[in-house]
Short mmCIF file of C-alpha atoms in Angstrom, two decimals:
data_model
loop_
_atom_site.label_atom_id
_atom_site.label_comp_id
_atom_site.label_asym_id
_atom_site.label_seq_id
_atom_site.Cartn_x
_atom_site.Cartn_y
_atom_site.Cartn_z
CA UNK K 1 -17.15 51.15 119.31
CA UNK K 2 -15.17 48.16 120.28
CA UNK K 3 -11.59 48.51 120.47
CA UNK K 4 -9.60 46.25 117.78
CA UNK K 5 -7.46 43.44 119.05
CA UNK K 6 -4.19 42.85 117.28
CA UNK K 7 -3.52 38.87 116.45
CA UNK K 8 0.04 37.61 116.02
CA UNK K 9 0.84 35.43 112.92
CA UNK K 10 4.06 33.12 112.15
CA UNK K 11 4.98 34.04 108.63
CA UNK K 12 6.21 30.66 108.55
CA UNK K 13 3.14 28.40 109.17
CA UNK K 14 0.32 30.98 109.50
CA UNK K 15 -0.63 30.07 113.06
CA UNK K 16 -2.68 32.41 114.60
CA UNK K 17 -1.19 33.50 118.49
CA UNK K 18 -3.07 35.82 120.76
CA UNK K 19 0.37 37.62 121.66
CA UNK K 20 3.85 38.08 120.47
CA UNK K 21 6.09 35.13 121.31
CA UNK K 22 9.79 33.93 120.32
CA UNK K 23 8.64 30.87 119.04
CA UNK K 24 6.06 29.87 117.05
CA UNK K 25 3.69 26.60 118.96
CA UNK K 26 2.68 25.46 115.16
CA UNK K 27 6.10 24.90 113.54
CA UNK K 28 8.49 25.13 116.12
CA UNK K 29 10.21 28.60 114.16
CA UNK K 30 11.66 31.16 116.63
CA UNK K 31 11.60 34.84 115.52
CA UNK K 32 8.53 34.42 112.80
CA UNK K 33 5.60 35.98 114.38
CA UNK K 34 4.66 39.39 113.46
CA UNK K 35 2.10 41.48 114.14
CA UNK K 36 -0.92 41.81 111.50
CA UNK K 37 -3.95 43.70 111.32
CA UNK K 38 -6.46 41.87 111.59
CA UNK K 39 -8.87 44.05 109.90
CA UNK K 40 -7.02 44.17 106.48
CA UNK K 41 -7.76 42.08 103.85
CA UNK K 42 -10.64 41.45 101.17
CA UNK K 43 -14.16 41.66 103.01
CA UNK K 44 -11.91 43.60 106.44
CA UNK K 45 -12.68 46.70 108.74
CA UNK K 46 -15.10 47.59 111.53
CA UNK K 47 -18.38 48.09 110.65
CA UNK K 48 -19.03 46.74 107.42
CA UNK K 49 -22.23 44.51 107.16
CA UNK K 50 -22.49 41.38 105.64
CA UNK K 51 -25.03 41.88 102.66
CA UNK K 52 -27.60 39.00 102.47
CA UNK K 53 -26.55 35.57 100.56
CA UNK K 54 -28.28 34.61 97.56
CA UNK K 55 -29.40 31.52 96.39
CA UNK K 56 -27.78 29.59 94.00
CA UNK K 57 -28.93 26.74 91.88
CA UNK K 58 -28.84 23.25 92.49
CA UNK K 59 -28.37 20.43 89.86
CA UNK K 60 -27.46 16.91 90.15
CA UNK K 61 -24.44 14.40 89.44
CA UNK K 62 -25.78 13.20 86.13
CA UNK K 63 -25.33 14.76 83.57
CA UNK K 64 -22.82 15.94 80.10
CA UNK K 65 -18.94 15.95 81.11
CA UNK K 66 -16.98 18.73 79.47
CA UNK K 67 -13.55 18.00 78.46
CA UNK K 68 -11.54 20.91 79.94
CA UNK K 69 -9.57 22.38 77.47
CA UNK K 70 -5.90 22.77 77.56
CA UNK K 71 -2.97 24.76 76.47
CA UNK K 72 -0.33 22.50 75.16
CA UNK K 73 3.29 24.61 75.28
CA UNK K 74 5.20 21.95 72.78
CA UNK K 75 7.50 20.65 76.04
CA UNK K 76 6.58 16.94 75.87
CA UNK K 77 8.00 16.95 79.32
CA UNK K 78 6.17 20.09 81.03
CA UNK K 79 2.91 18.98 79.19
CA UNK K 80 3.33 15.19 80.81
CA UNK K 81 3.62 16.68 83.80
CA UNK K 82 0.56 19.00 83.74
CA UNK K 83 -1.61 15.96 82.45
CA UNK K 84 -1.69 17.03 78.86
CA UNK K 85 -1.48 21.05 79.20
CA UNK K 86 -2.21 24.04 80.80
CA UNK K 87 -5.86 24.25 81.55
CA UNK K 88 -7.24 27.38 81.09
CA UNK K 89 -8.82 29.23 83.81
CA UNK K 90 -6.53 27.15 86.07
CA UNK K 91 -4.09 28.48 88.61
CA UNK K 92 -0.56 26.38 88.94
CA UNK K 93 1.82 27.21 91.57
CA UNK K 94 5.34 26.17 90.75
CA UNK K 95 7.92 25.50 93.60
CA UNK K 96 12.21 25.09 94.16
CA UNK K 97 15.15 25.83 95.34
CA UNK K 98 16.81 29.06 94.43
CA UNK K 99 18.59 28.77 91.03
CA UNK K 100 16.69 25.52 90.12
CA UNK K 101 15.54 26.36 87.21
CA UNK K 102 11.70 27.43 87.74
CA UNK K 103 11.77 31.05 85.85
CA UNK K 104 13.81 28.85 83.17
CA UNK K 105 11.10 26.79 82.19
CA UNK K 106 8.65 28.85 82.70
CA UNK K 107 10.40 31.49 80.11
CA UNK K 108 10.72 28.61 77.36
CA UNK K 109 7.71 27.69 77.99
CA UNK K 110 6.01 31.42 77.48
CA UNK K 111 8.32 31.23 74.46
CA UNK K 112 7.16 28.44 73.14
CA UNK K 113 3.16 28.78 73.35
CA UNK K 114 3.80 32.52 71.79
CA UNK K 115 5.56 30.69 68.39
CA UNK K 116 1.87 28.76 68.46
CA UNK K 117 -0.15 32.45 68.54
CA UNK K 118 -1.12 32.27 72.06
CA UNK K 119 -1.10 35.58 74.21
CA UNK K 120 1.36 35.25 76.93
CA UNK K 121 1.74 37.85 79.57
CA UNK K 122 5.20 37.35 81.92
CA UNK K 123 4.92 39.32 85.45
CA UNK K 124 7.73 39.92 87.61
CA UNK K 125 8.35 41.17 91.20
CA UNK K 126 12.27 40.11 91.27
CA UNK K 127 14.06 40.94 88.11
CA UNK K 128 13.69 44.25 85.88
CA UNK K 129 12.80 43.70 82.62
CA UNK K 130 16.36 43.92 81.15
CA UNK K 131 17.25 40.99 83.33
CA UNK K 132 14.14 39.04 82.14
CA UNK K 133 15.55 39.83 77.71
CA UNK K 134 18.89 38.68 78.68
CA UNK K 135 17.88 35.59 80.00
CA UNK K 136 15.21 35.63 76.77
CA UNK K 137 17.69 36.09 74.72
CA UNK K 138 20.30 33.50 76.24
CA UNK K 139 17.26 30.99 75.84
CA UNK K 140 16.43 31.86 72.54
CA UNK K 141 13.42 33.26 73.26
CA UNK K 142 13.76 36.95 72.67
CA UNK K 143 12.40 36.94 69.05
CA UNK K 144 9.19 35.72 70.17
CA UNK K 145 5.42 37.99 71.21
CA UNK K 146 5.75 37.47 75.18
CA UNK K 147 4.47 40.58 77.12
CA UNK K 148 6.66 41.64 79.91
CA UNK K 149 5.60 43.79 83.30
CA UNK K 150 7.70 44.56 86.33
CA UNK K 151 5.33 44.97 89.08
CA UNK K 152 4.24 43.92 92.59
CA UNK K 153 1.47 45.57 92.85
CA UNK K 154 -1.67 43.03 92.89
CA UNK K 155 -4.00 45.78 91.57
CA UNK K 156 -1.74 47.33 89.17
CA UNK K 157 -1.17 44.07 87.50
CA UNK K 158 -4.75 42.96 87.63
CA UNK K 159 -5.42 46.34 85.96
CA UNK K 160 -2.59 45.72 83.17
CA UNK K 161 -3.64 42.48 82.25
CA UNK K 162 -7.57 43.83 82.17
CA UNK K 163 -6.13 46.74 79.94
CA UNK K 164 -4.13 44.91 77.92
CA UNK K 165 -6.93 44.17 74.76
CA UNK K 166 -6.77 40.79 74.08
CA UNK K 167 -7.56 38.03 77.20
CA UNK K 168 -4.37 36.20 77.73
CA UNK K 169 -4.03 32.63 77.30
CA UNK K 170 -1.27 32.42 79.94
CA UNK K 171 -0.05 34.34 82.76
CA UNK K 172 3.32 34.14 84.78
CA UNK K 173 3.46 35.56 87.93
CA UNK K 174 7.30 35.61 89.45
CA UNK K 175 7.05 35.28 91.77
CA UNK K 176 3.49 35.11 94.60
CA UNK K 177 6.17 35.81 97.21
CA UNK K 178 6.68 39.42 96.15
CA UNK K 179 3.07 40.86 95.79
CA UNK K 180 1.94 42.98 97.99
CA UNK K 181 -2.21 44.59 97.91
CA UNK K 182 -3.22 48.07 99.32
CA UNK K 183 -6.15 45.81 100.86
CA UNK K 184 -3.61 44.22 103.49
CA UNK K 185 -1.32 46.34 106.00
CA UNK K 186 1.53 43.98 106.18
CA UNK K 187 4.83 43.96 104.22
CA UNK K 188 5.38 41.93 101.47
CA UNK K 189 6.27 38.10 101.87
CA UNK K 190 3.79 37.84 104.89
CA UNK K 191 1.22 35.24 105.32
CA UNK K 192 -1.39 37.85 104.81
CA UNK K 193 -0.33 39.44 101.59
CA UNK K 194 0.91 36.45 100.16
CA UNK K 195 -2.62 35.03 100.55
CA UNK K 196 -4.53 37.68 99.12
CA UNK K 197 -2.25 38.09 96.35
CA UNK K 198 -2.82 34.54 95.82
CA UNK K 199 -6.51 34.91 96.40
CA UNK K 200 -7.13 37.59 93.64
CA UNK K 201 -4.81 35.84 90.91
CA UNK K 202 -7.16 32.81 91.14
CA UNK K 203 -10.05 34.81 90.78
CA UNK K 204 -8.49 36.24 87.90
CA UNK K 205 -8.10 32.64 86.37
CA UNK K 206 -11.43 31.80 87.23
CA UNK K 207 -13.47 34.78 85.96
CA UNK K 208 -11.36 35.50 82.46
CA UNK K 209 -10.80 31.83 81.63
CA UNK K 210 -6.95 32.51 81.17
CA UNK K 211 -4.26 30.24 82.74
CA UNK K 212 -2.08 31.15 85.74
CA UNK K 213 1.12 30.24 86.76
CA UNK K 214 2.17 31.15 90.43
CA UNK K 215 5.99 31.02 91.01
CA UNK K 216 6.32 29.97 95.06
CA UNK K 217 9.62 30.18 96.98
CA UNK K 218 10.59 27.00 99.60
CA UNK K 219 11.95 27.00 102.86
CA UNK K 220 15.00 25.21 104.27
CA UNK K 221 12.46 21.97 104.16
CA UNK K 222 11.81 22.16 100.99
CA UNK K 223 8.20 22.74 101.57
CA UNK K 224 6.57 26.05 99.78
CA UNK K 225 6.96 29.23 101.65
CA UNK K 226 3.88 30.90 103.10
CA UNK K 227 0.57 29.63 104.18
CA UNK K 228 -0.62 26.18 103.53
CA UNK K 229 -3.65 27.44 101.96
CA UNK K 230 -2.51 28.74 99.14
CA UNK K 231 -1.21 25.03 97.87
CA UNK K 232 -5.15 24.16 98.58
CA UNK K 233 -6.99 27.09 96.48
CA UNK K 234 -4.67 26.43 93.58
CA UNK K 235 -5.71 23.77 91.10
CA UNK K 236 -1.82 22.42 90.64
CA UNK K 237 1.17 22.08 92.82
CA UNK K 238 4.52 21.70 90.77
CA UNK K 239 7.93 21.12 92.35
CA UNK K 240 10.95 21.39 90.74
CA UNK K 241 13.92 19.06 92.00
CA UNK K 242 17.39 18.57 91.18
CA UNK K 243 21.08 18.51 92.90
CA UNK K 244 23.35 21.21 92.18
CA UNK K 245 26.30 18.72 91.35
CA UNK K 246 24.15 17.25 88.43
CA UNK K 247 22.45 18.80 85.32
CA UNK K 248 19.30 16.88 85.28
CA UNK K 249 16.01 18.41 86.81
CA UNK K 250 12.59 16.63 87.60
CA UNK K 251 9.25 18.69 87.90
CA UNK K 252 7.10 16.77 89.44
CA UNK K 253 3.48 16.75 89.92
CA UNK K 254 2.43 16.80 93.61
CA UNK K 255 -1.51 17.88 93.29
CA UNK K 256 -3.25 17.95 90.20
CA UNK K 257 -7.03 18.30 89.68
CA UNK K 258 -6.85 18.14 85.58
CA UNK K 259 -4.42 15.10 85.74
CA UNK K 260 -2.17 12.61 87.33
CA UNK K 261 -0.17 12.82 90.81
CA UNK K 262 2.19 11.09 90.22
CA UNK K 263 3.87 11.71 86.81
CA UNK K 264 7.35 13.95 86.45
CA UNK K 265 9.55 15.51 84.08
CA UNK K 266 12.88 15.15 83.39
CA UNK K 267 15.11 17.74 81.80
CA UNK K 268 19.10 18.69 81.70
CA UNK K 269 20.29 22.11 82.44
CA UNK K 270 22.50 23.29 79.58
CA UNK K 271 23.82 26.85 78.51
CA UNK K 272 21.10 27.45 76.52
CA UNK K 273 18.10 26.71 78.94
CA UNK K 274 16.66 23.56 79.68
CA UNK K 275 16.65 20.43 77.38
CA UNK K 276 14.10 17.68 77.62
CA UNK K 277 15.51 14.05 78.54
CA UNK K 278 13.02 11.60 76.74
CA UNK K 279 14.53 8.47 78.16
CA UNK K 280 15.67 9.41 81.69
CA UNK K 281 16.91 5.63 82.81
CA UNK K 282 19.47 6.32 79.73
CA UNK K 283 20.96 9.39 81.86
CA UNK K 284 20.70 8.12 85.33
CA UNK K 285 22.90 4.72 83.98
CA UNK K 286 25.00 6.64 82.02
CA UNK K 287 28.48 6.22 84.54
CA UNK K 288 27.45 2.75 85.73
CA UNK K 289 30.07 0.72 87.02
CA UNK K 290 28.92 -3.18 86.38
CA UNK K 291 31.76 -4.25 88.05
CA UNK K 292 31.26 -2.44 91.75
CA UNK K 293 29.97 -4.41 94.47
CA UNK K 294 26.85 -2.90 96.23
CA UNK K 295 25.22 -1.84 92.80
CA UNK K 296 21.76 -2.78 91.92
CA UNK K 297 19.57 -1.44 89.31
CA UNK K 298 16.13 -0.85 90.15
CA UNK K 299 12.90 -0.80 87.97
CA UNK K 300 10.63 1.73 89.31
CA UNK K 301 7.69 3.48 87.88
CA UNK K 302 6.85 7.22 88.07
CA UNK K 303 2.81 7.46 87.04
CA UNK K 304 2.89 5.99 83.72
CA UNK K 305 6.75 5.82 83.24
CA UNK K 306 9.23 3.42 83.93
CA UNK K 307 12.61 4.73 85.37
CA UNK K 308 15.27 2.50 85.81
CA UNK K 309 18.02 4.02 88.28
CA UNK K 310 21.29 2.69 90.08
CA UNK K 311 21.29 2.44 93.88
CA UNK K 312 24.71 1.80 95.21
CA UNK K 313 25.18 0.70 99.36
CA UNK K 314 28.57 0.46 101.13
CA UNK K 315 28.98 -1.75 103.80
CA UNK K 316 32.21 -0.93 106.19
CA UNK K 317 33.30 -2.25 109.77
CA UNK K 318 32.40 0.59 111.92
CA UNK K 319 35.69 2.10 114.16
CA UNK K 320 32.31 3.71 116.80
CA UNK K 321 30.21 2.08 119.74
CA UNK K 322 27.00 3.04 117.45
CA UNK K 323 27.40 2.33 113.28
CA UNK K 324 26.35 4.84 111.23
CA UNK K 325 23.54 4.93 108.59
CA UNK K 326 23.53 7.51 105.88
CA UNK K 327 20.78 7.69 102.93
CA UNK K 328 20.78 9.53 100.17
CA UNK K 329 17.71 9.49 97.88
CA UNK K 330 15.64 7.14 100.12
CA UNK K 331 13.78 6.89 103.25
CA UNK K 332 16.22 6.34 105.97
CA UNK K 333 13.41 4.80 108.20
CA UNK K 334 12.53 2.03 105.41
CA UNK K 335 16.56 1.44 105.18
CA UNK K 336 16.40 0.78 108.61
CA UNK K 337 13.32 -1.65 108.59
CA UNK K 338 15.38 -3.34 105.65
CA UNK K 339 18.45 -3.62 107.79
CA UNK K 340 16.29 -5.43 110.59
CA UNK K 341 14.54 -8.18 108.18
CA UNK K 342 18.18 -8.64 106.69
CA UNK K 343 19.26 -9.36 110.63
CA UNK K 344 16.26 -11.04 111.98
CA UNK K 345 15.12 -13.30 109.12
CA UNK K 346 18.30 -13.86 107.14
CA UNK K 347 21.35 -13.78 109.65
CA UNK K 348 22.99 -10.99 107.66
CA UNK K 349 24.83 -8.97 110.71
CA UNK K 350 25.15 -5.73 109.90
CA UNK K 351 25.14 -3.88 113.45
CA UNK K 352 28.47 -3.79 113.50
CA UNK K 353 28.96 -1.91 110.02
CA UNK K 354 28.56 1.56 109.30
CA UNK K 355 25.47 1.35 105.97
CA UNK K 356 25.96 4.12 103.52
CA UNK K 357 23.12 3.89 100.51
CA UNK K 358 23.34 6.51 97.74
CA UNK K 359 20.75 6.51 94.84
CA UNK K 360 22.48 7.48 91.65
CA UNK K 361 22.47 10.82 90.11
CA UNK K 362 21.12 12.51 92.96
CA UNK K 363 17.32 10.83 92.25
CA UNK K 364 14.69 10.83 94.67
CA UNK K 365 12.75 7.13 95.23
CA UNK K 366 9.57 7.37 97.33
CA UNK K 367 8.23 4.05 96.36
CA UNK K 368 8.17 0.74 98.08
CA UNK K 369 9.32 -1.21 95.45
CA UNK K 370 13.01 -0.60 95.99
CA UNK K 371 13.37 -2.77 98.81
CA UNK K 372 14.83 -5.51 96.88
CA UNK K 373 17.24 -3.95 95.19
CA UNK K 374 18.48 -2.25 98.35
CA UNK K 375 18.49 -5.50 100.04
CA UNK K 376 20.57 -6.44 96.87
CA UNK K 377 23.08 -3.90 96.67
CA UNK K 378 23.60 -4.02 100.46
CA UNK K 379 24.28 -8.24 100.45
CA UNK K 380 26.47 -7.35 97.48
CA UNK K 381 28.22 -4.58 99.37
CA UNK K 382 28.97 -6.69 102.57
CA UNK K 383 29.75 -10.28 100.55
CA UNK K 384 31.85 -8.25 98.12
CA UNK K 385 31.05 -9.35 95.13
CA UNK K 386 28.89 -7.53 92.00
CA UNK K 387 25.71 -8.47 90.88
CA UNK K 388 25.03 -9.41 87.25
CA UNK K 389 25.27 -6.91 85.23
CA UNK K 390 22.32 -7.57 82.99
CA UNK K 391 19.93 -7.62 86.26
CA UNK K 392 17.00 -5.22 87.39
CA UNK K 393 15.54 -5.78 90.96
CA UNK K 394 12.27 -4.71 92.25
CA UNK K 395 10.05 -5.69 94.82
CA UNK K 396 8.29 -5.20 98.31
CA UNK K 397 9.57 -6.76 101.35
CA UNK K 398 7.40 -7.18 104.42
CA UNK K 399 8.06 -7.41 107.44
CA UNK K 400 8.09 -11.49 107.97
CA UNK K 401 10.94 -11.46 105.31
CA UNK K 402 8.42 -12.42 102.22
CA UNK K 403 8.84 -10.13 98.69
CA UNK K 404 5.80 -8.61 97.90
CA UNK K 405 4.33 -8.16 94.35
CA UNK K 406 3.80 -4.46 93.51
CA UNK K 407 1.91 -3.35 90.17
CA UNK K 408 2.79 -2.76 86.64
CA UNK K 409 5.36 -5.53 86.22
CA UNK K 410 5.00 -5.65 82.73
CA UNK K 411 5.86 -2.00 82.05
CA UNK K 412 9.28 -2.34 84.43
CA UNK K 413 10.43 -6.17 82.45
CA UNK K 414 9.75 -3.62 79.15
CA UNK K 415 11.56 -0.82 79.72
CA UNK K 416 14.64 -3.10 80.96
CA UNK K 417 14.46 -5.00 77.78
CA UNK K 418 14.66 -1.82 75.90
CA UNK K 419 17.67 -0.77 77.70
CA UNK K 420 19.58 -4.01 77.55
CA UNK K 421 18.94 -6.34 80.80
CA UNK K 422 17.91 -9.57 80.03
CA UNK K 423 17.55 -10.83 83.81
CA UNK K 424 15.60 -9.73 86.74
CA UNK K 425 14.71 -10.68 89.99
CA UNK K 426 11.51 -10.03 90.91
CA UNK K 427 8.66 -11.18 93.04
CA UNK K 428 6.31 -14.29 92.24
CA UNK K 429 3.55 -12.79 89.62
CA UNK K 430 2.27 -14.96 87.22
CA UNK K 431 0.99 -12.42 84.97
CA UNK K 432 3.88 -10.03 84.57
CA UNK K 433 5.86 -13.48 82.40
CA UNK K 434 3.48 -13.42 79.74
CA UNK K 435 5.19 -13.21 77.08
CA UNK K 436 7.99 -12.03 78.59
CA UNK K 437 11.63 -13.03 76.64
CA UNK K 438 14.15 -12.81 79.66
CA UNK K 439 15.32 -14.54 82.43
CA UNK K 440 13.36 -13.80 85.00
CA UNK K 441 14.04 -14.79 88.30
CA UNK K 442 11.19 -15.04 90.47
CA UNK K 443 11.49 -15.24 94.61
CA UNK K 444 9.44 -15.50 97.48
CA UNK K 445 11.44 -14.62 100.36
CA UNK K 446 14.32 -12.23 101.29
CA UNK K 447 16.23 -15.25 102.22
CA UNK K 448 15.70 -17.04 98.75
CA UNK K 449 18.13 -13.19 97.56
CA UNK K 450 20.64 -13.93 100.35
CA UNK K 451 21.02 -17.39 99.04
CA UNK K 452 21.30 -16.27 95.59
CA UNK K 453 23.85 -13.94 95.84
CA UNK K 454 25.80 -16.31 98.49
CA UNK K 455 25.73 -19.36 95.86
CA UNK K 456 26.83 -16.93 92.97
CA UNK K 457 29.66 -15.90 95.33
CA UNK K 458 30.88 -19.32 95.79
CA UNK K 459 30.63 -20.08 92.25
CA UNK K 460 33.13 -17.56 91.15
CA UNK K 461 35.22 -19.20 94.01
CA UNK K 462 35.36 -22.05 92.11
CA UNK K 463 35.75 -20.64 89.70
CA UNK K 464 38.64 -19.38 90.38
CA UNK K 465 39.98 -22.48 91.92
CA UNK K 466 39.18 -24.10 88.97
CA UNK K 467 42.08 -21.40 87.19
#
């Protein structure tokens, strides 16, 4: 009988290595491969034979579409983020930072769907159950019909919940992290267990028609621990965001195949769980100083919902051979590309300043459409003198200098009307005026801003001369 080779695997990344090594060649990681049978697993060991396939049945692309059904929890917030509800027979994994608030949720939301009569079953593999009714009952949520198990053991559970009667609507596993399956010879937390456990969950999901959540630790990245894979065999990949010096959290969407990609949630951490924020521009405006240079508000859009947030630049003489550039909130390489238009095109110097660009209340921007109001809070910064108060800014700058039109217009002018601002500069789109009651400003060019904000600055000069 052939002798059994050992394989090497980065608990990490999951790369593969013919021997033991300090650092991993896939992600760079020193001190993360370990050892694995190679043997374990589902379908594993020497000298099993593959039985013979069967075939299956074809059909076509035409044909009746089935709306999938969902379980709606109540939390306008978790349910916009989900695309309308849990889907049952689905498997969600849920990532975040330590003390972010994902077993939080996920408890009010067990709570919740158990005051409409669904079966919820809560799993986990960190906290004993006496840990898991005092948070319950801190939440208001320990009067309620949730089923609680403390186990780690993937066939144990898989057993409980088969044993358990009734099929249950939802399932919380907390976290994947912690199972381990007599099927794999590895510890818990490696690639290998992680991925089985993962493996039979779904399979779970898929053959009872119940819905599973999957609670996923992060590394220092921010990325999900464990292998990539699992994030692919799951049908929804959650993250949950927020800064520890704020109270707000987002959950947002990052693969969804029941909904949109691209919505989030926005809630505030309180003493008694966490409260949904219906109108987050309201809280990320909320401390707004009008009257600061280097303040801009910008318009943006997350999916179907318009967010309008603060982003505040400082512009200093720098006291080192090389100025420094810090972002917070943004991509420091677009900041940089915005930097270079303002310098080339515009004759804004700025490589003598150190650039410091925060976006208010520790939100995250990842869309294009905040180069204009960066552009305008750092010419407000350096010229020191505030932008109108009343004024949203959003738009796309290229790299020639022109502003770029970017879509649903309409939606941002709204949602800035609601909140108060009666200007905005914006780029040239004929379409997103109709009907429109505000001054709108409309520009071309990055230069057409600079000028702006340059003419308004020797206005209130005169102003003041005029005094």
């Amino acid at each position: 009988m052939a002798k059994t080779r050992a394989q090497f695997v980065c608990q990490n990344c999951g790369t593969v290595h013919s021997r033991w090594a300090g650092k991993c060649d896939g992600c760079g990681e020193w001190n993360t491969i370990v050892e694995e049978d190679p043997t374990g697993g589902i379908g594993g060991g020497p000298g099993k034979v593959p039985k013979k396939g069967r075939a299956v049945a074809l059909t076509s692309l035409s044909g009746e579409i089935e709306e999938a059904p969902r379980i709606q929890t109540g939390i306008s917030e978790l349910d916009r983020v989900t695309g309308g509800g849990f889907v049952r027979g689905s498997a969600v994994l849920v990532g975040g930072d330590p003390g972010i608030g994902k077993s939080t949720v996920l408890m009010q939301a067990a709570a919740a769907l158990s005051r409409r009569g669904q079966k919820v079953i809560y799993v986990s593999g960190e906290e004993a159950v006496a840990q898991i009714r005092l948070r319950a009952q801190r939440l208001g949520a320990d009067k309620t019909d949730v089923l609680l198990a403390a186990e780690t053991n993937v066939e144990d559970i898989l057993a409980t919940l088969a044993d358990s009667g009734k099929r249950p609507d939802l399932t919380i596993i907390d976290s994947i992290q912690t199972l381990w399956s007599d099927t794999a010879d590895s510890a818990p937390g490696t690639v290998t267990q992680v991925r089985v456990g993962a493996q039979a969950m779904i399979r779970f999901a898929k053959q009872t028609g119940a819905a599973v959540v999957l609670v996923g630790h992060v590394t220092k990245e921010g990325q999900i621990a464990g292998p990539r894979v699992v994030e692919h065999m799951v049908d929804a990949v959650l993250y949950f965001e927020g800064d520890r010096g704020h109270d707000y959290r987002i959950l947002r969407t990052v693969k969804n195949r029941f909904g949109p990609t691209d919505e989030i949630g926005v809630f505030e951490m309180s003493d008694k769980g966490l409260r949904e924020v219906s109108n987050p521009s309201a809280l990320f405006l909320s401390e707004r100083n009008a009257k600061s240079p280097g303040a801009a508000v910008f318009a943006g859009m997350e999916g179907t919902r318009p967010v309008l947030v603060e982003i505040q630049a400082l512009v200093a003489p720098t006291s080192l051979g090389t100025a420094r550039r810090a972002v917070v909130g943004w991509d420091s390489a677009r900041l940089s590309m915005i930097l270079a238009v303002l310098e080339a095109h515009c004759g804004v110097r700025l490589g003598q300043h150190d650039v410091y660009l925060n976006v208010a209340g520790g939100y995250r921007i990842s869309e294009p459409a905040a180069d204009l109001a960066v552009a305008s809070a750092l010419v407000s910064s350096l010229a020191g003198i505030a932008l109108p108060p009343d004024c949203v800014y959003f738009g796309e700058v290229s790299l020639s200098g022109a502003v770029r039109p970017v879509a649903q217009a309409a939606q941002r002018l709204k949602e800035a009307e609601k909140l108060g601002f009666t200007k905005a500069v914006l780029p040239v789109s004929g379409d997103a005026l109709k009907g429109a009651g505000g001054q709108w400003t409309e520009i071309e060019s990055l230069p057409d801003l600079v000028a702006r904000i340059a003419g308004s600055k020797l206005k209130a000069r005169q102003n003041q001369d005029e005094e």
